[in-house]
PDB file of C-alpha atoms in Angstrom:
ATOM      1  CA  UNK A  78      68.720 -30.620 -31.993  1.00  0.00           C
ATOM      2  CA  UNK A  79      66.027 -32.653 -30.160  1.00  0.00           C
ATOM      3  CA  UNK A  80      62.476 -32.224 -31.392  1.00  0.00           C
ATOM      4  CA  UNK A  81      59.137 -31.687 -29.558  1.00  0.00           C
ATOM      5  CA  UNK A  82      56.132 -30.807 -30.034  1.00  0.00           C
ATOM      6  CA  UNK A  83      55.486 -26.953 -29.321  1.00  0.00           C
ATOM      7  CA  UNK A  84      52.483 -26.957 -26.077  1.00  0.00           C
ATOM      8  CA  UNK A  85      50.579 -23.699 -26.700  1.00  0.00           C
ATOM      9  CA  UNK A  86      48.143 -23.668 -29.735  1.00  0.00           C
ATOM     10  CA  UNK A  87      49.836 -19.730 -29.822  1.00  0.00           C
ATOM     11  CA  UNK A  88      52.603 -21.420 -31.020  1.00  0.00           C
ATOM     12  CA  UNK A  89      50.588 -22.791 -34.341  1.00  0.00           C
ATOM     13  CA  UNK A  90      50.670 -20.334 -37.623  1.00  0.00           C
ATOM     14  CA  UNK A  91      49.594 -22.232 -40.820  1.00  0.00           C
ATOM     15  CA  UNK A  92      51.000 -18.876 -43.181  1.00  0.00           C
ATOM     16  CA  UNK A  93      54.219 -19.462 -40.968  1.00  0.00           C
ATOM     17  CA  UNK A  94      57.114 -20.218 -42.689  1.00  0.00           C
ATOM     18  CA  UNK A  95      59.245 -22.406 -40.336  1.00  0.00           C
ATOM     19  CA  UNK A  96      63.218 -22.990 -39.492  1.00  0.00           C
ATOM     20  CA  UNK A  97      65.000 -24.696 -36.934  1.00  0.00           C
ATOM     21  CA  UNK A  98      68.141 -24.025 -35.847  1.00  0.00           C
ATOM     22  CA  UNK A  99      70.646 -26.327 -33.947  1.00  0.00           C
ATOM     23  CA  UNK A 100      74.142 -27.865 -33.857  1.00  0.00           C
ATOM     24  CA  UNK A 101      72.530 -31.691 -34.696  1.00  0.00           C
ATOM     25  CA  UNK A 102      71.663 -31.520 -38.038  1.00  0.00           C
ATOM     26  CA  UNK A 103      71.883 -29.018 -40.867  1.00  0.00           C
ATOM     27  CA  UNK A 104      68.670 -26.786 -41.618  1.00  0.00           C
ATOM     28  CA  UNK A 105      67.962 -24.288 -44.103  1.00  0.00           C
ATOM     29  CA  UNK A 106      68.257 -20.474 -43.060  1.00  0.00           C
ATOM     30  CA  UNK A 107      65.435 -17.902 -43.597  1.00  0.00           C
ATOM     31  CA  UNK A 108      66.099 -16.246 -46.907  1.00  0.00           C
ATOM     32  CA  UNK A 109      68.327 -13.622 -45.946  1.00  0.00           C
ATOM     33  CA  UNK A 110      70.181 -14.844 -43.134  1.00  0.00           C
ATOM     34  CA  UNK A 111      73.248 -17.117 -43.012  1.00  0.00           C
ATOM     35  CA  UNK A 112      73.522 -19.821 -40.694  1.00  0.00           C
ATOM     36  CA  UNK A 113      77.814 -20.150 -38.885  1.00  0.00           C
ATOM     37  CA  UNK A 114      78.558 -22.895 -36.841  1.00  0.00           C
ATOM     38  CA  UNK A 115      79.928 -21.941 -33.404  1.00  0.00           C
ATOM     39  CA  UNK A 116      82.538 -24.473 -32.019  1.00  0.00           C
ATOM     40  CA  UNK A 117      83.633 -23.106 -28.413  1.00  0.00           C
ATOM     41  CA  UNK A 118      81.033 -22.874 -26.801  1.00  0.00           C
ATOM     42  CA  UNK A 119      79.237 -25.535 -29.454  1.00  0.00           C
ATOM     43  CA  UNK A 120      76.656 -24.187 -30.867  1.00  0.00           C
ATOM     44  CA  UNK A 121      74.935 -22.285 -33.996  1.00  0.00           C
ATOM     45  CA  UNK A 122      74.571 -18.412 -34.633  1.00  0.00           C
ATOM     46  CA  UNK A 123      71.878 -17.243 -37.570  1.00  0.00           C
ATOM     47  CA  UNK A 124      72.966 -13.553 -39.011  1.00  0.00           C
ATOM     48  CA  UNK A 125      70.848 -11.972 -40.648  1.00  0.00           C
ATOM     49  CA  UNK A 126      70.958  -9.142 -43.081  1.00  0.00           C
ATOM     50  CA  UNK A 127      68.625  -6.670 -40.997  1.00  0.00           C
ATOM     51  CA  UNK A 128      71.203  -6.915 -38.234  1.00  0.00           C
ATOM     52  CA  UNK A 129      68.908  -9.788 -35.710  1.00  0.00           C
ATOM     53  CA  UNK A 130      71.369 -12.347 -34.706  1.00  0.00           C
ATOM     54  CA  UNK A 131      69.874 -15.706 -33.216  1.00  0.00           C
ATOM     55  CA  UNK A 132      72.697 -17.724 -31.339  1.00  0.00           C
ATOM     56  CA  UNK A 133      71.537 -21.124 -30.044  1.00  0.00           C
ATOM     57  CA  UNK A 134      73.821 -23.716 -27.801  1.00  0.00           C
ATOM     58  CA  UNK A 135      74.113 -27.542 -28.502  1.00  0.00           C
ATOM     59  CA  UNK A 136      71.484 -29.285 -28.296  1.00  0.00           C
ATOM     60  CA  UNK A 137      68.577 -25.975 -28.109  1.00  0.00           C
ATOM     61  CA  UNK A 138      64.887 -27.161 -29.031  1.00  0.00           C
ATOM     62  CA  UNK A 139      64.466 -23.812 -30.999  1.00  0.00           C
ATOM     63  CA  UNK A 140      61.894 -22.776 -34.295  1.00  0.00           C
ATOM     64  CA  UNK A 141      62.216 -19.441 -35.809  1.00  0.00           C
ATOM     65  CA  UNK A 142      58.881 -18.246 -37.656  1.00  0.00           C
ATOM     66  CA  UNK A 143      58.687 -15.713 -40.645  1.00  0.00           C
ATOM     67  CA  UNK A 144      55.149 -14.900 -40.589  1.00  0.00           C
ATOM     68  CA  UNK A 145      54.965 -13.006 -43.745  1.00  0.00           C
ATOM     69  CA  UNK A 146      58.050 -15.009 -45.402  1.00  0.00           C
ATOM     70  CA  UNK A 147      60.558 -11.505 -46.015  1.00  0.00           C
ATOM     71  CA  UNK A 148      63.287 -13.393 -44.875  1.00  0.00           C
ATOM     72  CA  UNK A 149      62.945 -12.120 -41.395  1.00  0.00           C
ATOM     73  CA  UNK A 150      62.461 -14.121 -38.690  1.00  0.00           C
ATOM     74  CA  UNK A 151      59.509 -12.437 -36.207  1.00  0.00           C
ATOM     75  CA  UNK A 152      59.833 -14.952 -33.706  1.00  0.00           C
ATOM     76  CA  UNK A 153      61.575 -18.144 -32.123  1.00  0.00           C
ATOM     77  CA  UNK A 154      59.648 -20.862 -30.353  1.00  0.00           C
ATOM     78  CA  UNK A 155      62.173 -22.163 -27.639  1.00  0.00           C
ATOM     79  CA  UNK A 156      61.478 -25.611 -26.204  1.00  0.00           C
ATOM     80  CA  UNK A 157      64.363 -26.555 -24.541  1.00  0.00           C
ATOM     81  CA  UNK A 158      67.972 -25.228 -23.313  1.00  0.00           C
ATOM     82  CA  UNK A 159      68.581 -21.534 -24.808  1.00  0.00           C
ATOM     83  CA  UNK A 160      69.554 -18.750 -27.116  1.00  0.00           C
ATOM     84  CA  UNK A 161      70.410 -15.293 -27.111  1.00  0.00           C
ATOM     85  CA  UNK A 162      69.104 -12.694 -29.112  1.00  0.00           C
ATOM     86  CA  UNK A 163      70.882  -9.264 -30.690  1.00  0.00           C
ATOM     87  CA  UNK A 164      68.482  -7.172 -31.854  1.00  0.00           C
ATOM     88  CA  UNK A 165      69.286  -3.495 -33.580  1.00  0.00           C
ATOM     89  CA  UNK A 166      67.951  -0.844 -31.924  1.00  0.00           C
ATOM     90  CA  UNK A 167      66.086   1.120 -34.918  1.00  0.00           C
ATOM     91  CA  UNK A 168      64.385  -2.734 -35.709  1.00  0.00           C
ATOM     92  CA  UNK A 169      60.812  -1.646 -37.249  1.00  0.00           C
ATOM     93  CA  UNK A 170      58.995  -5.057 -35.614  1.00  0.00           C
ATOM     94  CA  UNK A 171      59.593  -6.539 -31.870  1.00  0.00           C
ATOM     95  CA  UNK A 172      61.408 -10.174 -32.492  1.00  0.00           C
ATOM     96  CA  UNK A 173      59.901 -12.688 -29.793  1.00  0.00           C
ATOM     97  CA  UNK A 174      60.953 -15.583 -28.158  1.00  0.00           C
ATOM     98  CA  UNK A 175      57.985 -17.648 -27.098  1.00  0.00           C
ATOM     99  CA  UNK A 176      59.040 -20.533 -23.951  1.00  0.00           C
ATOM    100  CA  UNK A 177      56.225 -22.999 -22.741  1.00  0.00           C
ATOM    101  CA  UNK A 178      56.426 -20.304 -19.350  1.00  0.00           C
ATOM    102  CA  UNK A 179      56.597 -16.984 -21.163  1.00  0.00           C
ATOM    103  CA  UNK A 180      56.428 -14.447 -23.835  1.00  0.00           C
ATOM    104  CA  UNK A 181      58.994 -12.184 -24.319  1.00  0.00           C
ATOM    105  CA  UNK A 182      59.331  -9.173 -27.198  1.00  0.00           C
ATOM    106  CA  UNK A 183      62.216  -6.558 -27.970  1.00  0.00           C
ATOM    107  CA  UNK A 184      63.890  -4.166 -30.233  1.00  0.00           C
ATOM    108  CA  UNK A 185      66.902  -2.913 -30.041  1.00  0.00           C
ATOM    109  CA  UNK A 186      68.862  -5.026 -27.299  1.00  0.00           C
ATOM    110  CA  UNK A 187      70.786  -7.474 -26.539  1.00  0.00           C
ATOM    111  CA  UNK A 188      69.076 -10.654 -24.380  1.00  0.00           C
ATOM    112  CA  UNK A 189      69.644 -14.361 -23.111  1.00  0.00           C
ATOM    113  CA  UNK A 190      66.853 -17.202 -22.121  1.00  0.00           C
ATOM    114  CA  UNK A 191      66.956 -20.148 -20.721  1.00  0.00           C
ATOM    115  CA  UNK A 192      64.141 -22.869 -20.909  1.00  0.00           C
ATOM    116  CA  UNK A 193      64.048 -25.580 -18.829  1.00  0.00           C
ATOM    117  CA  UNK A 194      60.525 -28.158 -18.112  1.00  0.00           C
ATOM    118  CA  UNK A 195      60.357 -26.225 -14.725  1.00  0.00           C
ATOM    119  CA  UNK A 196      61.048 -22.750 -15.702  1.00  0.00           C
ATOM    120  CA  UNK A 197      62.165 -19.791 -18.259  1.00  0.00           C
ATOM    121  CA  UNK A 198      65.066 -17.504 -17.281  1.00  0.00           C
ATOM    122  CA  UNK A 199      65.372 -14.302 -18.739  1.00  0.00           C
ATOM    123  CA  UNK A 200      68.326 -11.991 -18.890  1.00  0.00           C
ATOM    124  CA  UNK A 201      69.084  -8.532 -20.218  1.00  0.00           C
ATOM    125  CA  UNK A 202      72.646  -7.839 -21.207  1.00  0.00           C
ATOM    126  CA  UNK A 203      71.552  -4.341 -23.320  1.00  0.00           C
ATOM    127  CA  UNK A 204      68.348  -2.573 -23.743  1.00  0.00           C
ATOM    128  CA  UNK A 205      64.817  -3.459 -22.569  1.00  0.00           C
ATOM    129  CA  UNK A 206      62.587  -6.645 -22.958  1.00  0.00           C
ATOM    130  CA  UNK A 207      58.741  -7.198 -22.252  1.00  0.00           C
ATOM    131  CA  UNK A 208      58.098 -10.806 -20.541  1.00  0.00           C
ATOM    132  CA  UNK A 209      54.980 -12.189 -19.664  1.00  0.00           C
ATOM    133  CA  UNK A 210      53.437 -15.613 -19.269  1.00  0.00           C
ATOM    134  CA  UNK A 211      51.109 -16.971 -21.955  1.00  0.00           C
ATOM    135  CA  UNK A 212      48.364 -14.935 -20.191  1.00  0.00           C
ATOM    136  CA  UNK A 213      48.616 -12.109 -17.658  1.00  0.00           C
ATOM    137  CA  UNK A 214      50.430  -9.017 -17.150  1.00  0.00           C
ATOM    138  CA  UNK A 215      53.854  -8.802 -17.691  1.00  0.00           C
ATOM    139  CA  UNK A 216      57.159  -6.851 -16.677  1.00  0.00           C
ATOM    140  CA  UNK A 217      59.897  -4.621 -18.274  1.00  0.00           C
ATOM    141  CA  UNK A 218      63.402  -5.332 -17.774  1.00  0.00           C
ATOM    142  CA  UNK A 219      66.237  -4.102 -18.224  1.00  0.00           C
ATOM    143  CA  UNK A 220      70.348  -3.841 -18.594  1.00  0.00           C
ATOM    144  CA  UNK A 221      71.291  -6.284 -15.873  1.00  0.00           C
ATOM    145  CA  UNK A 222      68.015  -7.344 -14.605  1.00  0.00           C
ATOM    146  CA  UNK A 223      66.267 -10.906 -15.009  1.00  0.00           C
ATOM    147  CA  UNK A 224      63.482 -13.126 -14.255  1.00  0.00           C
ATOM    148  CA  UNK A 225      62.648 -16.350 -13.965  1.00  0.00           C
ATOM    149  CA  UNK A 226      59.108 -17.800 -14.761  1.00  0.00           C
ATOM    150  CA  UNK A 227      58.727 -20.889 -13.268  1.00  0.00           C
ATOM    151  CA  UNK A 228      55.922 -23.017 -14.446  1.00  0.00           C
ATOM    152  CA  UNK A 229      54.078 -23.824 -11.309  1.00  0.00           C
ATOM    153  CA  UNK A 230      53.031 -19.934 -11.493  1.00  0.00           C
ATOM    154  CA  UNK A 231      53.485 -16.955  -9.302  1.00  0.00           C
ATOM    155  CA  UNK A 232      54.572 -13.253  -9.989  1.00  0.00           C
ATOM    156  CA  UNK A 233      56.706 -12.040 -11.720  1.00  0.00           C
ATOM    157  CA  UNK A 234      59.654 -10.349  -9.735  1.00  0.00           C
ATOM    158  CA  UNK A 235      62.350  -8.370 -11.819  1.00  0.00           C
ATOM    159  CA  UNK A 236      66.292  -9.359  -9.980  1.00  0.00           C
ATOM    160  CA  UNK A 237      69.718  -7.732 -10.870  1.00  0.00           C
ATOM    161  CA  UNK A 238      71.371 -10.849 -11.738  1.00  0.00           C
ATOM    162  CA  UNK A 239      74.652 -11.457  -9.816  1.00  0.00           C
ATOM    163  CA  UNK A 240      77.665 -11.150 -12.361  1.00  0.00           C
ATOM    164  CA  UNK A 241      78.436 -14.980 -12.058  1.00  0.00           C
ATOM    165  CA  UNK A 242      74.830 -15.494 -13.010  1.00  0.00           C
ATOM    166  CA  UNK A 243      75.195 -13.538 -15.850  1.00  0.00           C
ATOM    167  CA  UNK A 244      78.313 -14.312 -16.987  1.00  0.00           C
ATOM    168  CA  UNK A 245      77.516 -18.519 -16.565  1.00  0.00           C
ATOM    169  CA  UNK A 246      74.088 -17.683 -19.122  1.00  0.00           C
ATOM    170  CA  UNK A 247      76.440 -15.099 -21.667  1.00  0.00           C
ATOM    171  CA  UNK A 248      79.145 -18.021 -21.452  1.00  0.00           C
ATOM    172  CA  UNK A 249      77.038 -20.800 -23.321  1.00  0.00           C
ATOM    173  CA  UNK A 250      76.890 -18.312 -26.458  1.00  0.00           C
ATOM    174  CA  UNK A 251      80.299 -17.539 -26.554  1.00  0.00           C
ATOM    175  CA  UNK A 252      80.022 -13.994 -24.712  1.00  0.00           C
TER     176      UNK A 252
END
């Protein structure tokens, strides 16, 4: 896991209670979820007892925050490379993954994203997600759509991925 400094101050939460998650080193797991080593693809997949599932690949720059400390993560902070995201549908709180590009909140689906310096990629395998940047309006995706935020700006436009896109992003969590 490489570390780096989170760039939004909306990234800061003194009450937050703080866990990383990556294949370098061992971390704890929030209080009621279990971290399992994933060897093909490498990687690391956080279970936890509500049913959110958190699965990182080598070498992700990822934080997950539990606000209120219940032993459910509300959030991730994703620097670097990606994760994806299974989230029950019946989930009484959106879980959000926030990228230096974008913000971007569900319930009940299943979702990739992809950080890189120049942009955030964001794909729905199941469900709906909400992205926006840091500021501005935002769009609704959903089963087989995606967008990428790059970080020079622009609007937002929702694509159906192509199936080898898809497939290539679901691939590096072992899906």
């Amino acid at each position: 896991m490489r570390t780096a400094a989170p760039s939004s101050a909306a990234w800061a939460g003194a009450a937050a209670l703080c866990f990383h998650i990556g294949t370098a080193t061992a971390q704890p797991s929030p209080r009621g979820c279990t971290a399992v080593p994933r060897p093909n693809p490498p990687g690391q997949t956080l279970v936890c007892a509500d049913g959110l599932t958190v699965a990182t690949e080598a070498g992700s720059d990822v934080r997950l925050v539990d606000r209120d400390r219940d032993g459910r993560p509300e959030k991730a902070e994703l620097v670097d490379r990606g994760l994806l995201v299974e989230s029950p549908a019946g989930t009484p709180r959106p879980f959000q993954i926030l990228t230096p590009h974008a913000i971007a909140s569900v319930r009940g689906t299943i979702w990739a994203v992809d950080v890189s310096a120049e942009r955030t990629s964001v794909f729905v395998q199941r469900g709906a997600v909400s992205v926006r940047r840091q500021r501005g309006r935002g769009v609704v995706l959903r089963a087989g759509e995606g967008v990428d935020v790059n970080a020079a700006g622009g609007a937002l436009e929702v694509k159906r991925w192509s199936p080898e896109r898809a497939s290539a992003l679901l691939a590096r969590f072992g899906r």
